[in-house]
Amino acid sequence: MHVQSFRRRALMRPTALSFALMMGMGAVAPVFAQSTTGAIFGQAPAASGETVLISGSTGFSREVPVDAQGRYRLGNLPLGSYNVSLKRDGAVVDSRKNIQITVGGSTDVSFDAAVASTANAQSLDSVTVVANSLPPIDTTAVDSRTVVTSETLARLPLGRNAEAIALLAPGAVPGSSNLGNGRFRTVSFGGSGASENAYYINGYNTTDPYKNLGGVGLPYGAIDQQEVYTGGYSAKYGRSDGGVISQVGKRGTNDWHFGAQILWEPKFAASAPGSIYYGNRQLPTGYGYQDPSKAGAIYKSGEDNTKWTTTYSAYVGGPLIKDKLFFFLAAEAEKSEGESTNSVEANPVGTNHYTYKLPKYYAKLDWNINDSNILELTGIHSTDEQRGYYTGYDYDTRTNTGRTGGDADTSKIESKYAIAKYTSYITDDLTLSATYAKGWTDDYLSNPTPNLDQQPYIYNPYLQNPALNGGNPTSNLNASKDTQDPSAGSRTHGLRLDLEWQVGDHHLAGGIDNMHYKGIDEGTATSGPGYYWRYFHSANPGTPISVSQGVGAPGGAGYYVRKVIFSTVTNMSLDQRAQYLEDRWQVNDKVLVSIGVRNDRFKNFNDENKPYVNQAAQWAPRLGATWDVFGDSSLKIYGNLGRYYLALPNNVAVRGASPSTYTFEYFNYTGIDQNGRPTGLTPLGNGPVSPDGEYGQPVDAQAVAARDLKSQYQDEGILGFDKTVGDGWVAGAKLTVRKLRTAIDDVCDTGKIGDKLSAEGIDPDSVVIPGCVIFNPGSTNTFSLANSNGVGRTEVKMNQYDWGFSDKAKRSYYALDMYMEHPFDGKWQGRIDYTFSRSYGNTEGQTKSDIGQTDISKTQDWDSAELMRYSNGLLSNDRTHQIKAYGSYQLTPEWLLSGNLRLASGAPKSCLGYEDGEADPDPLGYQSAYHNCNGQPSHPGAKRNAWYRQVDLATTYRPARFDSKLAFGVQVFNVTNERKPLNSFSTYEASPQTVLNNYDLGEYYQTPRYARITVSYDF
């Protein structure tokens, strides 16, 4: 797809001949993902002694000669406004002013032969960028990306974060809200998992360093431009097989600028989400609800659940030394307060009075050392903090009952980055850039309620035996089962070097891209005394809870309890190194070919700093081409083929390469104390059991992952065209095909290794077999196992059939994107996209969205062949149909109207249950995790959630008496007040043939209608 720059483009309309000449040798600017710069190139009348002088708003200037064919080019220019002058024998004969360049793209600035032929022509006083009668098609771009500028952000009603902006891109869909219990904002691109993207600010990777879910973004008012790559990007960049979100911040200039903004989302203008009720479907014979009395009753009240938000932002920028040293500072403080009532199943049954705080700070320093050397320094500080307190809620009277004395979790993710970039224009054709940066992230999660050490979390207190609590569920003040170490966090540093050289028809580039990540005390543990209690009720008391784990039937009235211990806190680190080479070759005046290759190396270390994954020599070829069919930029046909490798984030070490504990112990009980703890316990099994063998034992780093483990990688092909339509429109279509070639997950049915050893005549007891190992599903892998006598190791090869799998990992995506756009012409802009796509297979990727599992590349999928039966179907990020439209209209010089529409098919549903009807409905001890419902196979995506519709509208008033510097605005989000479920509960049963009451209910819903009022002043 063509580059969506949303800028008003400079230039008179060139002739077909001049377009062809501009596309000639050396007139092409490379387009790179995560770039922080742009380029200017063009055509001038060929004459001896001609040069082109480019002067920026920061005093930066460069002068280059015009070649014998009348071409010139300047690349790696910092974003900003430029004046471009044609000089002959030292005198200016023509000029263009206020040229705005686009990040990663090339801006065409050519000179008219008639004007420039007059040797004594005067420099034009003001040639401002105006809308070109020919909509812009960047015939140098072979990738698929969307660029959104600060001007567009100021016009459209959007959420104030990187993900909301990214959703403007064709095919992008919101990641499942249940990932991390809503703690992360995520996006899925092209069917890929939500952890398979990369975030950048000013060229440095700011992706979540622990799980790769989301990333740090700039204060909204500090965003100059945001690139969203959806495919086909350069060999310069990798470590993503989904998409790339890259922001470039604003910078100071020779002119002073400052401003402030206040945004208010009032509570009175917000609609409540309403209440949700349990289903009351007819169940098959032999099945019953876990709590029959709740069928059709209220599940969650939302009648009074509204919030208010205030945001204060300000910025200032200007010269410290004119033409030399500049600064830009921006700050944003967002605060929300509101109420959210828990469901009748929750603990506590109450209302969380929450407070969210999201302060962000940004500082940029630019030093023009001279016209050949530039130094840029960036500082970023971002915090996401959530806290709250509980009041009780009486579902019988629908009223709050006062403070419980308990608090909600305090969650605080604080990120800081320091980035330095140096650019040297060694010659007119040779440029060197170097970026070095460090990052610090603190990840805090704890509950501040006093005296929790003797109060275990009580899960499902409503399922306690009513004969033992008088019909009133008994609990305590502990409102969360999870906590984190107070010192949890991450540290990163990175270095990249890029050398670019223009040699005739070839723009050559090469460099290195290295990153290091260190995780400190990451992972989670059980809150309170280190364990929690979960209550159950079986509709079939005579059915064993788990035959495979030796857990018997509860008997009696079917009430029983489970004690759970969970602890995964550990350290880990990760090295990522890469080298690349690329050649962008202008084959002739109409055809450009981009040829590149990237070599990635990923090395993961466990808590003892021992490597458990070492993946090297991963060669990723990239090939792209673009054809300017008529030589006048009116029709472009382009294509791209590429391979993209994905690294394993630090989270893989948790429950994978480092010690972890996850045990269950089942009991009958005869009493319940004042803190909700069961008393009079009678074991239903033979002590603690762990489905994956997690008892806190040390982990053998050499055995935990296959020695020949291949990185997850994906192949992608893109073919598309862009076409001008009339004088003001551009339209196009693009076909994308993505195919996952290799995935990484863990397999825990390691008894199969013993079977393979026995078949080879080796005693399985002679080696130490781990509980789970990391492998490539469907591939043949080699594992190195320590010998039981402590001397030497034994290798064993395991293929797909040794594990019992009938299929390998599959994820296929294809999409047809079609669009039509009218770029902003000073009066209006508009764009509409339609995407038809399918994402199907048996592997979502690194996450498992249907159950909200964020154990990266260690999901419950592939733990055993039994779990993968009937797993093929539509994947969680599939949306068959998507329609996106947005636009703005300058009604009068003072009034602006704008809107944004998203309409899409709902997310696929899953139904995960026991293998009812089998001799052992839970042969693995995984409980309700099999692709079975009502004893029948249940493929994912057999049903879908409802269609999603979101309409946002806005109006802005800029009174002329204040020279349009003062603005008042009103934005209304979700105008039609849609409250559709975004995803639904997928777990079907609590125990064999005992159906969960909340199965198939919506888990997260659209945000109801709300309004935002803004006042801003810019000088």
Short mmCIF file of N, CA and C in Angstrom, two decimals, residues 361-503:
data_model
loop_
_atom_site.label_atom_id
_atom_site.label_comp_id
_atom_site.label_asym_id
_atom_site.label_seq_id
_atom_site.Cartn_x
_atom_site.Cartn_y
_atom_site.Cartn_z
N TYR A 361 6.57 12.18 30.24
CA TYR A 361 7.46 13.32 30.03
C TYR A 361 8.39 13.01 28.86
N TYR A 362 8.71 14.05 28.11
CA TYR A 362 9.55 13.89 26.93
C TYR A 362 10.46 15.10 26.81
N ALA A 363 11.74 14.84 26.56
CA ALA A 363 12.71 15.92 26.37
C ALA A 363 13.60 15.58 25.19
N LYS A 364 13.85 16.56 24.34
CA LYS A 364 14.68 16.36 23.14
C LYS A 364 15.66 17.51 23.00
N LEU A 365 16.94 17.18 22.79
CA LEU A 365 17.99 18.17 22.59
C LEU A 365 18.66 17.87 21.26
N ASP A 366 18.75 18.88 20.38
CA ASP A 366 19.37 18.72 19.07
C ASP A 366 20.51 19.71 18.92
N TRP A 367 21.68 19.16 18.52
CA TRP A 367 22.87 19.99 18.37
C TRP A 367 23.40 19.84 16.96
N ASN A 368 23.36 20.92 16.20
CA ASN A 368 23.98 20.96 14.88
C ASN A 368 25.45 21.29 15.08
N ILE A 369 26.27 20.27 15.24
CA ILE A 369 27.69 20.50 15.48
C ILE A 369 28.27 21.32 14.33
N ASN A 370 27.95 20.91 13.13
CA ASN A 370 28.21 21.67 11.90
C ASN A 370 27.28 21.10 10.85
N ASP A 371 27.42 21.54 9.60
CA ASP A 371 26.50 21.08 8.57
C ASP A 371 26.70 19.61 8.21
N SER A 372 27.75 18.99 8.73
CA SER A 372 28.01 17.59 8.40
C SER A 372 27.80 16.65 9.57
N ASN A 373 27.52 17.19 10.78
CA ASN A 373 27.40 16.35 11.96
C ASN A 373 26.28 16.85 12.86
N ILE A 374 25.44 15.90 13.31
CA ILE A 374 24.29 16.23 14.15
C ILE A 374 24.27 15.26 15.33
N LEU A 375 23.96 15.78 16.50
CA LEU A 375 23.79 14.95 17.68
C LEU A 375 22.40 15.20 18.25
N GLU A 376 21.67 14.10 18.54
CA GLU A 376 20.32 14.19 19.10
C GLU A 376 20.28 13.40 20.41
N LEU A 377 19.72 14.01 21.46
CA LEU A 377 19.56 13.36 22.75
C LEU A 377 18.08 13.37 23.12
N THR A 378 17.57 12.22 23.54
CA THR A 378 16.15 12.09 23.89
C THR A 378 16.01 11.46 25.27
N GLY A 379 15.11 12.00 26.08
CA GLY A 379 14.76 11.42 27.37
C GLY A 379 13.27 11.19 27.46
N ILE A 380 12.86 10.02 27.97
CA ILE A 380 11.44 9.66 28.06
C ILE A 380 11.19 9.08 29.45
N HIS A 381 10.08 9.48 30.05
CA HIS A 381 9.67 8.94 31.35
C HIS A 381 8.16 8.72 31.28
N SER A 382 7.75 7.46 31.45
CA SER A 382 6.33 7.11 31.34
C SER A 382 5.94 6.23 32.50
N THR A 383 4.78 6.51 33.10
CA THR A 383 4.27 5.73 34.23
C THR A 383 2.82 5.37 34.00
N ASP A 384 2.48 4.11 34.29
CA ASP A 384 1.10 3.64 34.24
C ASP A 384 0.79 3.07 35.62
N GLU A 385 -0.02 3.81 36.40
CA GLU A 385 -0.28 3.43 37.78
C GLU A 385 -1.77 3.26 38.01
N GLN A 386 -2.15 2.16 38.67
CA GLN A 386 -3.54 1.88 38.97
C GLN A 386 -3.66 1.47 40.44
N ARG A 387 -4.66 1.98 41.13
CA ARG A 387 -4.92 1.61 42.52
C ARG A 387 -6.40 1.82 42.81
N GLY A 388 -6.87 1.36 43.95
CA GLY A 388 -8.28 1.54 44.29
C GLY A 388 -8.62 0.96 45.64
N TYR A 389 -9.86 1.17 46.07
CA TYR A 389 -10.36 0.58 47.31
C TYR A 389 -11.76 0.03 47.06
N TYR A 390 -12.18 -0.88 47.95
CA TYR A 390 -13.45 -1.58 47.75
C TYR A 390 -14.52 -1.12 48.74
N THR A 391 -15.72 -1.02 48.20
CA THR A 391 -16.93 -0.98 49.03
C THR A 391 -17.74 -2.23 48.72
N GLY A 392 -18.44 -2.75 49.70
CA GLY A 392 -19.25 -3.94 49.47
C GLY A 392 -20.43 -3.64 48.56
N TYR A 393 -20.94 -4.66 47.92
CA TYR A 393 -22.10 -4.49 47.04
C TYR A 393 -23.09 -5.62 47.32
N ASP A 394 -24.34 -5.23 47.55
CA ASP A 394 -25.41 -6.18 47.83
C ASP A 394 -26.22 -6.38 46.56
N TYR A 395 -26.09 -7.57 45.95
CA TYR A 395 -26.80 -7.83 44.70
C TYR A 395 -28.30 -8.00 44.91
N ASP A 396 -28.73 -8.28 46.13
CA ASP A 396 -30.17 -8.39 46.37
C ASP A 396 -30.84 -7.02 46.32
N THR A 397 -30.17 -6.00 46.89
CA THR A 397 -30.76 -4.65 46.93
C THR A 397 -30.14 -3.72 45.89
N ARG A 398 -29.07 -4.19 45.20
CA ARG A 398 -28.33 -3.40 44.22
C ARG A 398 -27.80 -2.11 44.84
N THR A 399 -27.21 -2.21 46.02
CA THR A 399 -26.68 -1.03 46.70
C THR A 399 -25.29 -1.32 47.24
N ASN A 400 -24.50 -0.25 47.39
CA ASN A 400 -23.19 -0.35 48.05
C ASN A 400 -23.41 -0.37 49.55
N THR A 401 -22.54 -1.13 50.23
CA THR A 401 -22.72 -1.33 51.68
C THR A 401 -21.58 -0.72 52.49
N GLY A 402 -20.80 0.17 51.91
CA GLY A 402 -19.74 0.84 52.66
C GLY A 402 -18.38 0.18 52.50
N ARG A 403 -17.34 0.83 53.03
CA ARG A 403 -15.96 0.37 52.90
C ARG A 403 -15.79 -1.02 53.52
N THR A 404 -15.07 -1.87 52.81
CA THR A 404 -14.79 -3.21 53.32
C THR A 404 -13.50 -3.23 54.15
N GLY A 405 -12.68 -2.22 53.98
CA GLY A 405 -11.36 -2.22 54.61
C GLY A 405 -10.29 -2.81 53.71
N GLY A 406 -10.70 -3.34 52.55
CA GLY A 406 -9.75 -3.93 51.61
C GLY A 406 -9.47 -3.01 50.44
N ASP A 407 -8.29 -3.18 49.87
CA ASP A 407 -7.88 -2.38 48.72
C ASP A 407 -7.75 -3.25 47.49
N ALA A 408 -7.84 -2.61 46.33
CA ALA A 408 -7.50 -3.28 45.08
C ALA A 408 -5.99 -3.28 44.92
N ASP A 409 -5.51 -4.08 44.00
CA ASP A 409 -4.07 -4.11 43.74
C ASP A 409 -3.57 -2.73 43.32
N THR A 410 -2.35 -2.44 43.72
CA THR A 410 -1.63 -1.30 43.16
C THR A 410 -0.69 -1.82 42.10
N SER A 411 -0.89 -1.34 40.89
CA SER A 411 -0.07 -1.74 39.75
C SER A 411 0.65 -0.51 39.23
N LYS A 412 1.95 -0.62 39.03
CA LYS A 412 2.71 0.53 38.57
C LYS A 412 3.83 0.05 37.65
N ILE A 413 3.76 0.47 36.40
CA ILE A 413 4.81 0.19 35.43
C ILE A 413 5.47 1.52 35.09
N GLU A 414 6.71 1.68 35.48
CA GLU A 414 7.44 2.93 35.28
C GLU A 414 8.61 2.68 34.34
N SER A 415 8.66 3.42 33.24
CA SER A 415 9.68 3.21 32.21
C SER A 415 10.43 4.51 31.94
N LYS A 416 11.75 4.38 31.82
CA LYS A 416 12.60 5.53 31.50
C LYS A 416 13.58 5.12 30.40
N TYR A 417 13.79 6.03 29.45
CA TYR A 417 14.72 5.75 28.35
C TYR A 417 15.59 6.98 28.11
N ALA A 418 16.86 6.73 27.81
CA ALA A 418 17.81 7.76 27.40
C ALA A 418 18.41 7.34 26.07
N ILE A 419 18.25 8.16 25.04
CA ILE A 419 18.61 7.79 23.67
C ILE A 419 19.55 8.85 23.10
N ALA A 420 20.65 8.41 22.50
CA ALA A 420 21.59 9.32 21.82
C ALA A 420 21.76 8.85 20.38
N LYS A 421 21.64 9.77 19.45
CA LYS A 421 21.84 9.45 18.04
C LYS A 421 22.79 10.46 17.42
N TYR A 422 23.79 9.94 16.71
CA TYR A 422 24.77 10.78 16.03
C TYR A 422 24.70 10.48 14.55
N THR A 423 24.64 11.54 13.72
CA THR A 423 24.60 11.40 12.27
C THR A 423 25.73 12.21 11.67
N SER A 424 26.50 11.57 10.79
CA SER A 424 27.61 12.24 10.11
C SER A 424 27.43 12.10 8.60
N TYR A 425 27.33 13.24 7.91
CA TYR A 425 27.26 13.25 6.45
C TYR A 425 28.71 13.33 5.96
N ILE A 426 29.34 12.16 5.83
CA ILE A 426 30.77 12.11 5.53
C ILE A 426 31.07 12.74 4.18
N THR A 427 30.29 12.40 3.18
CA THR A 427 30.33 13.05 1.88
C THR A 427 28.89 13.23 1.42
N ASP A 428 28.71 13.78 0.23
CA ASP A 428 27.36 13.92 -0.32
C ASP A 428 26.69 12.57 -0.53
N ASP A 429 27.49 11.51 -0.68
CA ASP A 429 26.95 10.18 -0.98
C ASP A 429 27.12 9.18 0.14
N LEU A 430 27.76 9.55 1.24
CA LEU A 430 28.08 8.61 2.30
C LEU A 430 27.64 9.18 3.64
N THR A 431 26.78 8.40 4.36
CA THR A 431 26.24 8.85 5.64
C THR A 431 26.41 7.76 6.68
N LEU A 432 26.84 8.15 7.88
CA LEU A 432 26.97 7.23 9.00
C LEU A 432 26.06 7.70 10.12
N SER A 433 25.30 6.77 10.71
CA SER A 433 24.49 7.10 11.88
C SER A 433 24.71 6.04 12.95
N ALA A 434 24.71 6.50 14.20
CA ALA A 434 24.91 5.60 15.34
C ALA A 434 23.92 5.96 16.42
N THR A 435 23.23 4.95 16.97
CA THR A 435 22.27 5.16 18.05
C THR A 435 22.63 4.26 19.22
N TYR A 436 22.74 4.87 20.40
CA TYR A 436 22.98 4.10 21.62
C TYR A 436 21.97 4.56 22.66
N ALA A 437 21.39 3.60 23.39
CA ALA A 437 20.35 3.96 24.34
C ALA A 437 20.31 2.97 25.49
N LYS A 438 19.72 3.43 26.60
CA LYS A 438 19.47 2.59 27.75
C LYS A 438 18.03 2.76 28.20
N GLY A 439 17.50 1.69 28.79
CA GLY A 439 16.13 1.73 29.31
C GLY A 439 16.04 1.11 30.69
N TRP A 440 15.16 1.65 31.52
CA TRP A 440 14.92 1.14 32.87
C TRP A 440 13.41 1.00 33.06
N THR A 441 12.95 -0.19 33.44
CA THR A 441 11.53 -0.43 33.67
C THR A 441 11.35 -1.08 35.04
N ASP A 442 10.49 -0.50 35.86
CA ASP A 442 10.12 -1.08 37.15
C ASP A 442 8.67 -1.55 37.05
N ASP A 443 8.44 -2.79 37.46
CA ASP A 443 7.13 -3.44 37.28
C ASP A 443 6.62 -3.85 38.66
N TYR A 444 5.72 -3.04 39.21
CA TYR A 444 5.25 -3.25 40.59
C TYR A 444 3.81 -3.73 40.58
N LEU A 445 3.52 -4.79 41.35
CA LEU A 445 2.17 -5.29 41.52
C LEU A 445 2.04 -5.85 42.93
N SER A 446 1.19 -5.23 43.75
CA SER A 446 1.00 -5.70 45.12
C SER A 446 -0.30 -5.14 45.65
N ASN A 447 -0.76 -5.71 46.76
CA ASN A 447 -1.99 -5.23 47.39
C ASN A 447 -1.63 -4.58 48.72
N PRO A 448 -1.99 -3.30 48.91
CA PRO A 448 -1.56 -2.58 50.11
C PRO A 448 -2.41 -2.85 51.36
N THR A 449 -3.44 -3.70 51.26
CA THR A 449 -4.28 -3.98 52.43
C THR A 449 -3.43 -4.53 53.58
N PRO A 450 -3.56 -3.99 54.78
CA PRO A 450 -2.74 -4.45 55.91
C PRO A 450 -3.05 -5.89 56.30
N ASN A 451 -2.03 -6.56 56.85
CA ASN A 451 -2.15 -7.87 57.50
C ASN A 451 -2.68 -8.96 56.57
N LEU A 452 -2.16 -9.01 55.34
CA LEU A 452 -2.61 -10.04 54.39
C LEU A 452 -1.85 -11.35 54.55
N ASP A 453 -0.80 -11.38 55.38
CA ASP A 453 0.02 -12.57 55.45
C ASP A 453 -0.73 -13.77 56.02
N GLN A 454 -1.85 -13.52 56.74
CA GLN A 454 -2.65 -14.62 57.28
C GLN A 454 -4.00 -14.72 56.58
N GLN A 455 -4.14 -14.02 55.43
CA GLN A 455 -5.42 -14.00 54.73
C GLN A 455 -5.22 -14.51 53.30
N PRO A 456 -5.36 -15.80 53.08
CA PRO A 456 -5.23 -16.32 51.72
C PRO A 456 -6.39 -15.84 50.85
N TYR A 457 -6.10 -15.65 49.59
CA TYR A 457 -7.17 -15.29 48.66
C TYR A 457 -8.18 -16.42 48.60
N ILE A 458 -9.46 -16.07 48.60
CA ILE A 458 -10.55 -17.04 48.52
C ILE A 458 -11.20 -16.93 47.14
N TYR A 459 -11.01 -17.97 46.32
CA TYR A 459 -11.50 -17.99 44.94
C TYR A 459 -12.88 -18.67 44.95
N ASN A 460 -13.85 -17.99 44.37
CA ASN A 460 -15.22 -18.51 44.28
C ASN A 460 -15.85 -18.80 45.65
N PRO A 461 -15.88 -17.81 46.55
CA PRO A 461 -16.53 -18.06 47.84
C PRO A 461 -18.02 -18.36 47.71
N TYR A 462 -18.62 -17.96 46.60
CA TYR A 462 -20.06 -18.22 46.41
C TYR A 462 -20.35 -19.71 46.23
N LEU A 463 -19.28 -20.51 46.01
CA LEU A 463 -19.47 -21.95 45.86
C LEU A 463 -19.16 -22.71 47.15
N GLN A 464 -19.02 -21.99 48.25
CA GLN A 464 -18.87 -22.67 49.53
C GLN A 464 -20.16 -23.42 49.88
N ASN A 465 -20.02 -24.48 50.64
CA ASN A 465 -21.18 -25.25 51.08
C ASN A 465 -22.06 -24.36 51.96
N PRO A 466 -23.27 -24.03 51.51
CA PRO A 466 -24.10 -23.10 52.28
C PRO A 466 -24.48 -23.63 53.66
N ALA A 467 -24.40 -24.95 53.84
CA ALA A 467 -24.72 -25.51 55.16
C ALA A 467 -23.64 -25.17 56.18
N LEU A 468 -22.48 -24.70 55.70
CA LEU A 468 -21.37 -24.41 56.61
C LEU A 468 -21.13 -22.92 56.81
N ASN A 469 -21.77 -22.08 56.02
CA ASN A 469 -21.57 -20.64 56.19
C ASN A 469 -22.89 -19.89 56.41
N GLY A 470 -23.94 -20.64 56.67
CA GLY A 470 -25.23 -20.01 56.92
C GLY A 470 -25.83 -19.37 55.69
N GLY A 471 -25.37 -19.76 54.54
CA GLY A 471 -25.89 -19.18 53.29
C GLY A 471 -25.23 -17.88 52.92
N ASN A 472 -24.23 -17.43 53.68
CA ASN A 472 -23.52 -16.18 53.40
C ASN A 472 -22.05 -16.50 53.10
N PRO A 473 -21.61 -16.35 51.86
CA PRO A 473 -20.22 -16.64 51.52
C PRO A 473 -19.26 -15.88 52.45
N THR A 474 -18.24 -16.57 52.92
CA THR A 474 -17.30 -15.99 53.87
C THR A 474 -15.94 -15.82 53.20
N SER A 475 -15.37 -14.63 53.38
CA SER A 475 -14.08 -14.34 52.76
C SER A 475 -13.25 -13.49 53.71
N ASN A 476 -12.27 -12.75 53.16
CA ASN A 476 -11.43 -11.86 53.94
C ASN A 476 -11.09 -10.65 53.10
N LEU A 477 -10.08 -9.89 53.48
CA LEU A 477 -9.77 -8.64 52.79
C LEU A 477 -8.82 -8.81 51.62
N ASN A 478 -8.31 -10.02 51.39
CA ASN A 478 -7.38 -10.23 50.28
C ASN A 478 -8.16 -10.28 48.97
N ALA A 479 -7.91 -9.31 48.10
CA ALA A 479 -8.69 -9.18 46.87
C ALA A 479 -7.95 -9.68 45.63
N SER A 480 -6.77 -10.26 45.81
CA SER A 480 -6.01 -10.71 44.64
C SER A 480 -5.16 -11.91 45.00
N LYS A 481 -5.11 -12.89 44.11
CA LYS A 481 -4.32 -14.09 44.37
C LYS A 481 -2.87 -13.94 43.95
N ASP A 482 -2.52 -12.89 43.21
CA ASP A 482 -1.17 -12.74 42.67
C ASP A 482 -0.47 -11.52 43.24
N THR A 483 0.83 -11.62 43.34
CA THR A 483 1.67 -10.49 43.72
C THR A 483 2.99 -10.62 42.99
N GLN A 484 3.81 -9.57 43.04
CA GLN A 484 5.13 -9.58 42.42
C GLN A 484 6.17 -9.14 43.42
N ASP A 485 7.41 -9.47 43.16
CA ASP A 485 8.51 -9.02 44.00
C ASP A 485 8.63 -7.50 43.88
N PRO A 486 8.83 -6.79 44.98
CA PRO A 486 8.92 -5.32 44.91
C PRO A 486 10.04 -4.80 44.01
N SER A 487 11.07 -5.62 43.79
CA SER A 487 12.19 -5.15 42.97
C SER A 487 12.08 -5.59 41.51
N ALA A 488 10.92 -6.11 41.10
CA ALA A 488 10.77 -6.61 39.73
C ALA A 488 10.96 -5.50 38.71
N GLY A 489 11.64 -5.82 37.63
CA GLY A 489 11.83 -4.84 36.56
C GLY A 489 12.78 -5.34 35.50
N SER A 490 13.11 -4.46 34.58
CA SER A 490 13.97 -4.81 33.45
C SER A 490 14.96 -3.68 33.18
N ARG A 491 16.08 -4.04 32.59
CA ARG A 491 17.07 -3.08 32.14
C ARG A 491 17.45 -3.44 30.71
N THR A 492 17.59 -2.45 29.86
CA THR A 492 17.96 -2.69 28.46
C THR A 492 19.05 -1.72 28.03
N HIS A 493 19.82 -2.13 27.06
CA HIS A 493 20.68 -1.19 26.35
C HIS A 493 20.85 -1.71 24.93
N GLY A 494 21.10 -0.79 24.01
CA GLY A 494 21.19 -1.17 22.61
C GLY A 494 22.08 -0.26 21.82
N LEU A 495 22.66 -0.81 20.77
CA LEU A 495 23.53 -0.05 19.86
C LEU A 495 23.22 -0.47 18.44
N ARG A 496 23.02 0.52 17.57
CA ARG A 496 22.94 0.22 16.15
C ARG A 496 23.78 1.22 15.37
N LEU A 497 24.44 0.70 14.33
CA LEU A 497 25.26 1.49 13.43
C LEU A 497 24.76 1.26 12.01
N ASP A 498 24.61 2.35 11.26
CA ASP A 498 24.12 2.26 9.88
C ASP A 498 25.03 3.09 8.98
N LEU A 499 25.46 2.48 7.89
CA LEU A 499 26.26 3.18 6.89
C LEU A 499 25.53 3.09 5.56
N GLU A 500 25.29 4.26 4.95
CA GLU A 500 24.57 4.31 3.67
C GLU A 500 25.44 5.01 2.64
N TRP A 501 25.42 4.43 1.42
CA TRP A 501 26.34 4.91 0.37
C TRP A 501 25.62 4.87 -0.97
N GLN A 502 25.55 6.03 -1.62
CA GLN A 502 24.94 6.12 -2.94
C GLN A 502 26.02 5.92 -3.99
N VAL A 503 25.90 4.85 -4.79
CA VAL A 503 26.87 4.55 -5.83
C VAL A 503 26.12 4.39 -7.15
#
